Each structure stands twice: as C-alpha cells, then as structure tokens.
PDB file of C-alpha atoms in Angstrom:
ATOM      1  CA  MET L1064     -72.718 -19.418  27.347  1.00 56.00           C
ATOM      2  CA  PRO L1065     -69.246 -18.377  29.106  1.00 85.00           C
ATOM      3  CA  TYR L1066     -66.799 -20.989  27.796  1.00 95.00           C
ATOM      4  CA  THR L1067     -63.610 -23.164  29.716  1.00 96.00           C
ATOM      5  CA  PRO L1068     -60.524 -22.200  29.447  1.00 97.00           C
ATOM      6  CA  ALA L1069     -59.811 -25.026  27.432  1.00 97.00           C
ATOM      7  CA  GLU L1070     -62.430 -24.131  25.071  1.00 97.00           C
ATOM      8  CA  GLN L1071     -61.267 -20.397  25.263  1.00 98.00           C
ATOM      9  CA  ALA L1072     -57.440 -21.240  24.509  1.00 98.00           C
ATOM     10  CA  ASN L1073     -58.976 -23.376  21.667  1.00 98.00           C
ATOM     11  CA  LEU L1074     -60.613 -20.046  20.182  1.00 98.00           C
ATOM     12  CA  GLU L1075     -57.071 -18.146  20.620  1.00 98.00           C
ATOM     13  CA  LEU L1076     -54.999 -20.600  18.821  1.00 98.00           C
ATOM     14  CA  VAL L1077     -57.795 -21.351  15.824  1.00 98.00           C
ATOM     15  CA  ARG L1078     -57.745 -16.858  15.238  1.00 98.00           C
ATOM     16  CA  GLY L1079     -53.750 -17.090  15.278  1.00 98.00           C
ATOM     17  CA  LEU L1080     -54.472 -19.781  12.570  1.00 98.00           C
ATOM     18  CA  PHE L1081     -55.884 -16.699  10.393  1.00 98.00           C
ATOM     19  CA  ASP L1082     -53.896 -13.562  11.839  1.00 98.00           C
ATOM     20  CA  ASP L1083     -50.836 -14.899  11.644  1.00 98.00           C
ATOM     21  CA  VAL L1084     -51.205 -17.648   8.955  1.00 98.00           C
ATOM     22  CA  LEU L1085     -54.228 -17.733   6.324  1.00 97.00           C
ATOM     23  CA  ASN L1086     -54.651 -13.788   6.047  1.00 96.00           C
ATOM     24  CA  PRO L1087     -51.556 -13.266   5.794  1.00 96.00           C
ATOM     25  CA  MET L1088     -50.730 -17.055   3.869  1.00 96.00           C
ATOM     26  CA  ASP L1089     -47.640 -16.851   5.680  1.00 97.00           C
ATOM     27  CA  SER L1090     -45.918 -21.072   6.220  1.00 98.00           C
ATOM     28  CA  GLY L1091     -42.988 -20.480   7.991  1.00 98.00           C
ATOM     29  CA  ALA L1092     -45.901 -19.650  10.778  1.00 98.00           C
ATOM     30  CA  VAL L1093     -47.567 -23.340   9.875  1.00 98.00           C
ATOM     31  CA  ASP L1094     -46.045 -25.041  13.383  1.00 98.00           C
ATOM     32  CA  ARG L1095     -46.820 -22.525  15.940  1.00 98.00           C
ATOM     33  CA  PHE L1096     -50.678 -23.882  14.653  1.00 98.00           C
ATOM     34  CA  ILE L1097     -50.556 -26.753  13.226  1.00 98.00           C
ATOM     35  CA  ALA L1098     -49.514 -30.481  14.768  1.00 98.00           C
ATOM     36  CA  PRO L1099     -47.191 -32.616  13.616  1.00 97.00           C
ATOM     37  CA  GLY L1100     -49.305 -36.404  12.366  1.00 97.00           C
ATOM     38  CA  TYR L1101     -52.330 -33.146  11.610  1.00 98.00           C
ATOM     39  CA  ILE L1102     -54.348 -34.773  10.153  1.00 98.00           C
ATOM     40  CA  GLN L1103     -56.649 -32.744   6.610  1.00 98.00           C
ATOM     41  CA  HIS L1104     -59.260 -33.761   5.079  1.00 98.00           C
ATOM     42  CA  ASN L1105     -59.282 -31.190   2.832  1.00 97.00           C
ATOM     43  CA  PRO L1106     -59.928 -33.301  -0.343  1.00 96.00           C
ATOM     44  CA  ASN L1107     -57.371 -31.071  -2.168  1.00 95.00           C
ATOM     45  CA  VAL L1108     -54.449 -31.161   0.193  1.00 97.00           C
ATOM     46  CA  GLU L1109     -52.406 -34.208   1.194  1.00 97.00           C
ATOM     47  CA  THR L1110     -52.541 -34.915   4.479  1.00 97.00           C
ATOM     48  CA  GLY L1111     -49.364 -33.777   6.856  1.00 97.00           C
ATOM     49  CA  ARG L1112     -48.012 -29.992   7.816  1.00 98.00           C
ATOM     50  CA  GLU L1113     -46.138 -30.152   5.242  1.00 97.00           C
ATOM     51  CA  PRO L1114     -48.140 -30.844   2.522  1.00 98.00           C
ATOM     52  CA  LEU L1115     -50.442 -27.656   4.454  1.00 98.00           C
ATOM     53  CA  LYS L1116     -47.501 -25.251   4.231  1.00 98.00           C
ATOM     54  CA  ALA L1117     -46.745 -26.375   0.274  1.00 97.00           C
ATOM     55  CA  PHE L1118     -49.949 -25.770  -0.258  1.00 97.00           C
ATOM     56  CA  LEU L1119     -50.228 -21.870   1.138  1.00 97.00           C
ATOM     57  CA  ASP L1120     -47.251 -20.956  -0.134  1.00 97.00           C
ATOM     58  CA  THR L1121     -48.957 -21.669  -3.767  1.00 96.00           C
ATOM     59  CA  ILE L1122     -52.465 -20.221  -2.772  1.00 95.00           C
ATOM     60  CA  LYS L1123     -49.598 -16.991  -2.057  1.00 96.00           C
ATOM     61  CA  ALA L1124     -48.387 -16.852  -5.104  1.00 96.00           C
ATOM     62  CA  LEU L1125     -51.726 -16.950  -7.486  1.00 95.00           C
ATOM     63  CA  ASN L1126     -53.705 -14.554  -5.694  1.00 94.00           C
ATOM     64  CA  PRO L1127     -51.303 -12.639  -2.892  1.00 92.00           C
ATOM     65  CA  HIS L1128     -53.837 -10.004  -1.803  1.00 91.00           C
ATOM     66  CA  GLY L1129     -56.437 -12.908  -0.569  1.00 95.00           C
ATOM     67  CA  VAL L1130     -58.486 -11.946   2.228  1.00 97.00           C
ATOM     68  CA  HIS L1131     -60.382 -15.349   4.977  1.00 97.00           C
ATOM     69  CA  ASP L1132     -63.387 -12.615   6.423  1.00 98.00           C
ATOM     70  CA  VAL L1133     -63.950 -14.563   9.835  1.00 98.00           C
ATOM     71  CA  LYS L1134     -67.453 -14.102  10.292  1.00 98.00           C
ATOM     72  CA  ARG L1135     -68.528 -16.468  13.414  1.00 98.00           C
ATOM     73  CA  MET L1136     -66.871 -19.072  14.995  1.00 98.00           C
ATOM     74  CA  PHE L1137     -67.648 -21.555  18.125  1.00 98.00           C
ATOM     75  CA  ALA L1138     -66.425 -23.759  20.629  1.00 98.00           C
ATOM     76  CA  ASP L1139     -67.470 -27.297  21.599  1.00 98.00           C
ATOM     77  CA  GLY L1140     -65.066 -28.725  23.840  1.00 97.00           C
ATOM     78  CA  ASP L1141     -61.974 -29.824  21.685  1.00 98.00           C
ATOM     79  CA  HIS L1142     -63.280 -28.512  18.039  1.00 98.00           C
ATOM     80  CA  VAL L1143     -63.417 -25.109  16.425  1.00 98.00           C
ATOM     81  CA  ILE L1144     -65.739 -24.124  13.828  1.00 98.00           C
ATOM     82  CA  VAL L1145     -65.133 -21.087  11.957  1.00 98.00           C
ATOM     83  CA  HIS L1146     -67.904 -19.952   8.903  1.00 98.00           C
ATOM     84  CA  TYR L1147     -66.020 -17.034   6.640  1.00 98.00           C
ATOM     85  CA  HIS L1148     -65.829 -15.497   3.340  1.00 98.00           C
ATOM     86  CA  VAL L1149     -62.597 -15.701   1.363  1.00 98.00           C
ATOM     87  CA  ARG L1150     -62.304 -13.354  -1.260  1.00 97.00           C
ATOM     88  CA  ARG L1151     -59.413 -13.898  -4.163  1.00 96.00           C
ATOM     89  CA  TRP L1152     -59.052 -10.317  -4.974  1.00 94.00           C
ATOM     90  CA  PRO L1153     -61.083  -7.084  -3.866  1.00 91.00           C
ATOM     91  CA  ASP L1154     -64.274  -7.199  -6.071  1.00 93.00           C
ATOM     92  CA  ASP L1155     -64.389 -11.405  -6.023  1.00 96.00           C
ATOM     93  CA  ALA L1156     -67.141 -12.669  -4.950  1.00 96.00           C
ATOM     94  CA  GLY L1157     -65.289 -15.097  -3.032  1.00 97.00           C
ATOM     95  CA  TRP L1158     -66.421 -18.082  -1.505  1.00 98.00           C
ATOM     96  CA  ALA L1159     -68.150 -19.429   1.817  1.00 98.00           C
ATOM     97  CA  VAL L1160     -66.337 -21.523   3.888  1.00 98.00           C
ATOM     98  CA  ILE L1161     -66.648 -23.296   7.035  1.00 98.00           C
ATOM     99  CA  ASP L1162     -63.836 -25.034   8.934  1.00 98.00           C
ATOM    100  CA  ILE L1163     -64.015 -27.063  11.832  1.00 98.00           C
ATOM    101  CA  PHE L1164     -60.659 -27.902  13.709  1.00 98.00           C
ATOM    102  CA  ARG L1165     -59.678 -30.371  15.977  1.00 98.00           C
ATOM    103  CA  ILE L1166     -57.836 -28.988  19.252  1.00 98.00           C
ATOM    104  CA  GLU L1167     -54.727 -31.999  21.038  1.00 98.00           C
ATOM    105  CA  ASP L1168     -52.785 -30.568  22.971  1.00 97.00           C
ATOM    106  CA  GLY L1169     -52.703 -27.048  21.999  1.00 98.00           C
ATOM    107  CA  LEU L1170     -52.184 -27.960  18.482  1.00 98.00           C
ATOM    108  CA  ILE L1171     -54.706 -27.829  15.276  1.00 98.00           C
ATOM    109  CA  ALA L1172     -54.702 -31.510  14.801  1.00 98.00           C
ATOM    110  CA  GLU L1173     -57.595 -32.878  12.041  1.00 98.00           C
ATOM    111  CA  HIS L1174     -59.336 -30.253   9.603  1.00 98.00           C
ATOM    112  CA  TRP L1175     -62.150 -30.816   7.617  1.00 98.00           C
ATOM    113  CA  ASP L1176     -63.969 -27.840   5.592  1.00 98.00           C
ATOM    114  CA  VAL L1177     -66.419 -27.397   3.480  1.00 98.00           C
ATOM    115  CA  ALA L1178     -66.619 -24.439   0.055  1.00 98.00           C
ATOM    116  CA  GLN L1179     -69.148 -23.451  -2.102  1.00 98.00           C
ATOM    117  CA  ASP L1180     -68.897 -20.788  -3.847  1.00 98.00           C
ATOM    118  CA  VAL L1181     -71.031 -17.700  -3.173  1.00 97.00           C
ATOM    119  CA  VAL L1182     -74.556 -17.280  -5.679  1.00 93.00           C
ATOM    120  CA  THR L1183     -75.222 -13.940  -6.145  1.00 90.00           C
ATOM    121  CA  GLY L1184     -78.195 -13.203  -7.925  1.00 89.00           C
ATOM    122  CA  GLY L1185     -80.714 -16.008  -6.045  1.00 90.00           C
ATOM    123  CA  PRO L1186     -83.975 -16.041  -4.512  1.00 94.00           C
ATOM    124  CA  ASN L1187     -82.322 -15.356  -1.489  1.00 95.00           C
ATOM    125  CA  VAL L1188     -81.761 -11.834  -0.254  1.00 93.00           C
ATOM    126  CA  ASN L1189     -80.654 -12.429   3.575  1.00 97.00           C
ATOM    127  CA  GLY L1190     -76.320 -13.330   1.947  1.00 96.00           C
ATOM    128  CA  MET L1191     -74.524 -16.225   2.574  1.00 97.00           C
ATOM    129  CA  PHE L1192     -73.424 -14.248   5.846  1.00 97.00           C
TER     130      PHE L1192
ATOM    131  CA  MET C1497     -67.129 -31.623  28.156  1.00 56.00           C
ATOM    132  CA  PRO C1498     -70.863 -30.925  29.133  1.00 85.00           C
ATOM    133  CA  TYR C1499     -73.655 -29.331  27.644  1.00 95.00           C
ATOM    134  CA  THR C1500     -75.139 -26.740  29.116  1.00 96.00           C
ATOM    135  CA  PRO C1501     -79.320 -28.591  29.438  1.00 97.00           C
ATOM    136  CA  ALA C1502     -80.092 -25.514  26.949  1.00 97.00           C
ATOM    137  CA  GLU C1503     -77.868 -27.111  24.796  1.00 97.00           C
ATOM    138  CA  GLN C1504     -78.572 -30.428  25.214  1.00 98.00           C
ATOM    139  CA  ALA C1505     -82.133 -29.449  23.856  1.00 98.00           C
ATOM    140  CA  ASN C1506     -80.526 -27.034  21.287  1.00 98.00           C
ATOM    141  CA  LEU C1507     -78.496 -30.315  19.613  1.00 98.00           C
ATOM    142  CA  GLU C1508     -81.435 -32.739  20.718  1.00 98.00           C
ATOM    143  CA  LEU C1509     -83.639 -30.002  18.513  1.00 98.00           C
ATOM    144  CA  VAL C1510     -81.756 -30.552  15.081  1.00 98.00           C
ATOM    145  CA  ARG C1511     -81.639 -34.437  15.815  1.00 98.00           C
ATOM    146  CA  GLY C1512     -84.929 -34.388  15.656  1.00 98.00           C
ATOM    147  CA  LEU C1513     -84.803 -32.335  12.195  1.00 98.00           C
ATOM    148  CA  PHE C1514     -82.512 -34.402  10.796  1.00 98.00           C
ATOM    149  CA  ASP C1515     -84.491 -37.311  11.750  1.00 98.00           C
ATOM    150  CA  ASP C1516     -88.174 -36.654  11.071  1.00 98.00           C
ATOM    151  CA  VAL C1517     -88.089 -33.411   8.916  1.00 98.00           C
ATOM    152  CA  LEU C1518     -84.680 -33.130   6.793  1.00 97.00           C
ATOM    153  CA  ASN C1519     -84.711 -37.445   6.439  1.00 96.00           C
ATOM    154  CA  PRO C1520     -87.844 -38.077   5.156  1.00 96.00           C
ATOM    155  CA  MET C1521     -88.479 -35.269   3.795  1.00 96.00           C
ATOM    156  CA  ASP C1522     -91.967 -34.449   5.443  1.00 97.00           C
ATOM    157  CA  SER C1523     -92.725 -30.420   4.912  1.00 98.00           C
ATOM    158  CA  GLY C1524     -95.669 -31.942   7.406  1.00 98.00           C
ATOM    159  CA  ALA C1525     -92.729 -31.885  10.616  1.00 98.00           C
ATOM    160  CA  VAL C1526     -91.225 -28.843   9.625  1.00 98.00           C
ATOM    161  CA  ASP C1527     -93.809 -26.689  11.943  1.00 98.00           C
ATOM    162  CA  ARG C1528     -92.198 -28.943  15.339  1.00 98.00           C
ATOM    163  CA  PHE C1529     -88.840 -27.928  14.495  1.00 98.00           C
ATOM    164  CA  ILE C1530     -88.390 -24.275  12.292  1.00 98.00           C
ATOM    165  CA  ALA C1531     -89.956 -20.274  14.169  1.00 98.00           C
ATOM    166  CA  PRO C1532     -92.373 -18.545  12.339  1.00 97.00           C
ATOM    167  CA  GLY C1533     -90.661 -16.123  11.379  1.00 97.00           C
ATOM    168  CA  TYR C1534     -86.939 -17.990  10.149  1.00 98.00           C
ATOM    169  CA  ILE C1535     -84.151 -16.917   8.783  1.00 98.00           C
ATOM    170  CA  GLN C1536     -83.097 -18.326   5.861  1.00 98.00           C
ATOM    171  CA  HIS C1537     -79.261 -17.794   4.406  1.00 98.00           C
ATOM    172  CA  ASN C1538     -79.194 -20.972   1.867  1.00 97.00           C
ATOM    173  CA  PRO C1539     -78.566 -18.802  -1.096  1.00 96.00           C
ATOM    174  CA  ASN C1540     -80.997 -21.775  -3.366  1.00 95.00           C
ATOM    175  CA  VAL C1541     -84.003 -20.761  -1.182  1.00 97.00           C
ATOM    176  CA  GLU C1542     -86.007 -17.634  -0.095  1.00 97.00           C
ATOM    177  CA  THR C1543     -85.914 -16.844   3.528  1.00 97.00           C
ATOM    178  CA  GLY C1544     -88.959 -17.544   5.570  1.00 97.00           C
ATOM    179  CA  ARG C1545     -90.772 -21.342   6.596  1.00 98.00           C
ATOM    180  CA  GLU C1546     -93.097 -21.294   4.250  1.00 98.00           C
ATOM    181  CA  PRO C1547     -90.472 -21.240   0.968  1.00 98.00           C
ATOM    182  CA  LEU C1548     -88.681 -24.793   3.759  1.00 98.00           C
ATOM    183  CA  LYS C1549     -91.353 -25.940   3.076  1.00 98.00           C
ATOM    184  CA  ALA C1550     -92.394 -25.884  -0.080  1.00 97.00           C
ATOM    185  CA  PHE C1551     -87.998 -26.505  -0.960  1.00 97.00           C
ATOM    186  CA  LEU C1552     -89.010 -29.741   0.331  1.00 97.00           C
ATOM    187  CA  ASP C1553     -91.428 -31.067  -1.640  1.00 97.00           C
ATOM    188  CA  THR C1554     -89.276 -30.263  -4.151  1.00 96.00           C
ATOM    189  CA  ILE C1555     -86.781 -32.444  -3.564  1.00 95.00           C
ATOM    190  CA  LYS C1556     -88.498 -35.249  -2.054  1.00 96.00           C
ATOM    191  CA  ALA C1557     -90.295 -35.317  -5.697  1.00 96.00           C
ATOM    192  CA  LEU C1558     -86.463 -35.396  -7.400  1.00 95.00           C
ATOM    193  CA  ASN C1559     -84.853 -37.112  -5.013  1.00 94.00           C
ATOM    194  CA  PRO C1560     -87.397 -39.648  -2.937  1.00 92.00           C
ATOM    195  CA  HIS C1561     -84.406 -42.052  -1.290  1.00 91.00           C
ATOM    196  CA  GLY C1562     -81.538 -38.889  -0.580  1.00 95.00           C
ATOM    197  CA  VAL C1563     -80.187 -38.820   2.649  1.00 97.00           C
ATOM    198  CA  HIS C1564     -78.620 -37.170   5.706  1.00 97.00           C
ATOM    199  CA  ASP C1565     -75.652 -38.465   7.305  1.00 98.00           C
ATOM    200  CA  VAL C1566     -74.752 -37.061   9.834  1.00 98.00           C
ATOM    201  CA  LYS C1567     -71.187 -36.887  10.471  1.00 98.00           C
ATOM    202  CA  ARG C1568     -70.403 -35.342  13.551  1.00 98.00           C
ATOM    203  CA  MET C1569     -72.369 -33.438  16.046  1.00 98.00           C
ATOM    204  CA  PHE C1570     -71.383 -29.697  17.733  1.00 98.00           C
ATOM    205  CA  ALA C1571     -73.294 -26.821  20.293  1.00 98.00           C
ATOM    206  CA  ASP C1572     -72.061 -23.786  21.634  1.00 98.00           C
ATOM    207  CA  GLY C1573     -74.878 -21.807  23.318  1.00 97.00           C
ATOM    208  CA  ASP C1574     -77.868 -21.148  21.439  1.00 98.00           C
ATOM    209  CA  HIS C1575     -75.765 -22.868  18.230  1.00 98.00           C
ATOM    210  CA  VAL C1576     -75.743 -25.944  16.775  1.00 98.00           C
ATOM    211  CA  ILE C1577     -73.149 -27.812  14.256  1.00 98.00           C
ATOM    212  CA  VAL C1578     -73.761 -30.583  12.133  1.00 98.00           C
ATOM    213  CA  HIS C1579     -71.841 -31.689   9.673  1.00 98.00           C
ATOM    214  CA  TYR C1580     -73.273 -34.292   6.909  1.00 98.00           C
ATOM    215  CA  HIS C1581     -72.523 -36.215   3.893  1.00 98.00           C
ATOM    216  CA  VAL C1582     -75.778 -35.518   1.900  1.00 98.00           C
ATOM    217  CA  ARG C1583     -76.069 -38.823  -0.837  1.00 97.00           C
ATOM    218  CA  ARG C1584     -79.222 -38.136  -3.514  1.00 96.00           C
ATOM    219  CA  TRP C1585     -79.274 -42.327  -4.718  1.00 94.00           C
ATOM    220  CA  PRO C1586     -77.146 -45.025  -3.794  1.00 91.00           C
ATOM    221  CA  ASP C1587     -73.933 -44.493  -5.166  1.00 93.00           C
ATOM    222  CA  ASP C1588     -73.643 -40.880  -4.695  1.00 96.00           C
ATOM    223  CA  ALA C1589     -70.588 -39.870  -4.663  1.00 96.00           C
ATOM    224  CA  GLY C1590     -72.637 -36.556  -2.945  1.00 97.00           C
ATOM    225  CA  TRP C1591     -72.378 -33.555  -0.862  1.00 98.00           C
ATOM    226  CA  ALA C1592     -70.471 -32.326   2.152  1.00 98.00           C
ATOM    227  CA  VAL C1593     -72.495 -29.876   3.429  1.00 98.00           C
ATOM    228  CA  ILE C1594     -71.374 -28.201   7.227  1.00 98.00           C
ATOM    229  CA  ASP C1595     -75.170 -26.109   8.572  1.00 98.00           C
ATOM    230  CA  ILE C1596     -75.269 -23.503  10.944  1.00 98.00           C
ATOM    231  CA  PHE C1597     -78.244 -23.524  12.683  1.00 98.00           C
ATOM    232  CA  ARG C1598     -79.701 -20.450  15.625  1.00 98.00           C
ATOM    233  CA  ILE C1599     -81.923 -21.340  17.934  1.00 98.00           C
ATOM    234  CA  GLU C1600     -84.656 -19.509  19.751  1.00 98.00           C
ATOM    235  CA  ASP C1601     -87.564 -20.414  22.048  1.00 97.00           C
ATOM    236  CA  GLY C1602     -87.040 -23.872  21.075  1.00 98.00           C
ATOM    237  CA  LEU C1603     -87.003 -23.743  17.588  1.00 98.00           C
ATOM    238  CA  ILE C1604     -84.622 -22.671  14.289  1.00 98.00           C
ATOM    239  CA  ALA C1605     -84.582 -19.486  14.586  1.00 98.00           C
ATOM    240  CA  GLU C1606     -81.216 -18.773  11.460  1.00 98.00           C
ATOM    241  CA  HIS C1607     -79.867 -21.428   9.173  1.00 98.00           C
ATOM    242  CA  TRP C1608     -76.466 -20.931   7.173  1.00 98.00           C
ATOM    243  CA  ASP C1609     -75.267 -23.403   5.609  1.00 98.00           C
ATOM    244  CA  VAL C1610     -71.995 -24.325   2.502  1.00 98.00           C
ATOM    245  CA  ALA C1611     -71.849 -27.784   0.228  1.00 98.00           C
ATOM    246  CA  GLN C1612     -69.451 -29.360  -1.801  1.00 98.00           C
ATOM    247  CA  ASP C1613     -69.496 -32.203  -4.098  1.00 98.00           C
ATOM    248  CA  VAL C1614     -67.311 -35.031  -2.571  1.00 97.00           C
ATOM    249  CA  VAL C1615     -64.167 -34.559  -4.420  1.00 93.00           C
ATOM    250  CA  THR C1616     -63.198 -38.779  -5.293  1.00 90.00           C
ATOM    251  CA  GLY C1617     -59.423 -39.666  -6.606  1.00 89.00           C
ATOM    252  CA  GLY C1618     -57.547 -35.916  -4.358  1.00 90.00           C
ATOM    253  CA  PRO C1619     -54.689 -36.162  -3.336  1.00 94.00           C
ATOM    254  CA  ASN C1620     -56.151 -36.991  -0.078  1.00 95.00           C
ATOM    255  CA  VAL C1621     -56.665 -40.455   1.114  1.00 93.00           C
ATOM    256  CA  ASN C1622     -58.384 -39.098   4.394  1.00 97.00           C
ATOM    257  CA  GLY C1623     -61.588 -38.572   2.572  1.00 96.00           C
ATOM    258  CA  MET C1624     -63.693 -35.389   2.984  1.00 97.00           C
ATOM    259  CA  PHE C1625     -65.206 -36.545   6.200  1.00 97.00           C
TER     260      PHE C1625
END
C-alpha cells in the first residue's frame, strides 16, 4: 500500500527519532524531532519537550547501552505507530513497547505508549514480536 | 486522509471484533473475525483460534462485566492498530493496551499486543489516553 508523501515524511521523522535520539539516548537531538508544545502521555514523564530531555539523560546514565530494536512501523495520516523491543543490557529479556506519535508541522506533537515486560516461558511459542 | 476500501473494510472488521467478541466476551462469535490459522503473539495464550475461544471463556468467567473502551484506531494496508482501555470492573484503573492486527482474506490472521497497568498519580497529568 503506497504511503502519501506526508505519511512517508512522518515515517522518516519517527525513524530519525529512533536512530538519532532514542538509540544513542541523545537529548541534544530532541529539538530536531519534538515540537516545543509536545504533549506527553507516558505516565512516568512530565509533559513537554524539556522533561523529555531530562528523562533521556536519566535513562542514559542508568543504561548507557540500551537498545530500541524496531520490529514494525505503520503510518496513518498524521500518526505513526512503532512496535519495538527495548533491551537495557545485552541479555535483558526487556520490554515490548508500542508507541503512537502524532505529527504536526513536521515535528512530533503528541505521544502515547504502552510497555510490558517481555514474557519468557509462557504457553505461546511465537514470541511477542 | 481517506482510507482505501480495503483499509476501511479492515477497520470495520476490527471494530466488529470489539463490538461482537471482546466487549460481550462471546467466544461463539470468534469465527466471524478470526482466521483458522490465527497466529497469536500474546504471550499468555496459546497460538490458534481455539485457544483464543477458551481464553475468552476464562476471562468472561472471571470478569463478566469487563469493558474494552476503544480510544483510537488506525489502518495501514493490511494492519489495524487499536489503543484501548480495559476496565475489569466499574472502578478499575485498568490496563492501557495497544493491539496490532494483520488481516488476510477478510479475517484477522495475526495479532500482537502490549498491555500495561494504568498509572495513576504519576508526574504526568495528561493521562495515558
């Protein structure tokens, strides 16, 4: 299914967030991706762009080698959805996470997420991804 | 952004899953929505259509008045994404859940999800939805 040029640009913006901000945990790159009036719905972080930077710095200090391993991405109009696996250290079972981003004027304006510990050894043999 | 006819049909199929299966917890309606070779990635349920029916019956016995309150839905080609709030009983803080469904030949062929307890009283005042 072909994306519109706007959807393609939104996918590239979010891909850039993972490559340039979340994987290197580089709070200095946040302003290239996140709108000044950023509306945060992650319950553990205050809303806004500056609290996000502080949160990234805290996480980087705790887990400097964490990875955000993107499994699949989707676009629908001004929203992008990402399903990924966070591993905080090399043998971490990690978290399964799905993010929803709303893009406005070329920057991420709003964000929702849900995170769950990866279950190992349960009745399902397919894995969470 | 207009959906293609196929995306519109996929959204309606998944809306039907919530209305006719998940909210009434009616395992008897599963075959109208779920493919025989259903690939399940929820770690707590065996893969396949029949284990899903048994799981729904178990949940219904535990929480007969649970609700699946859909907050937003997206479509991208053969995938539909749903962000919703599960409340097991009337004053339950509940779970935030995001499902990803892959549709093939008019039925749901594959499913991933992530679920998290709704956080109340954290630093974010926007709520998880």
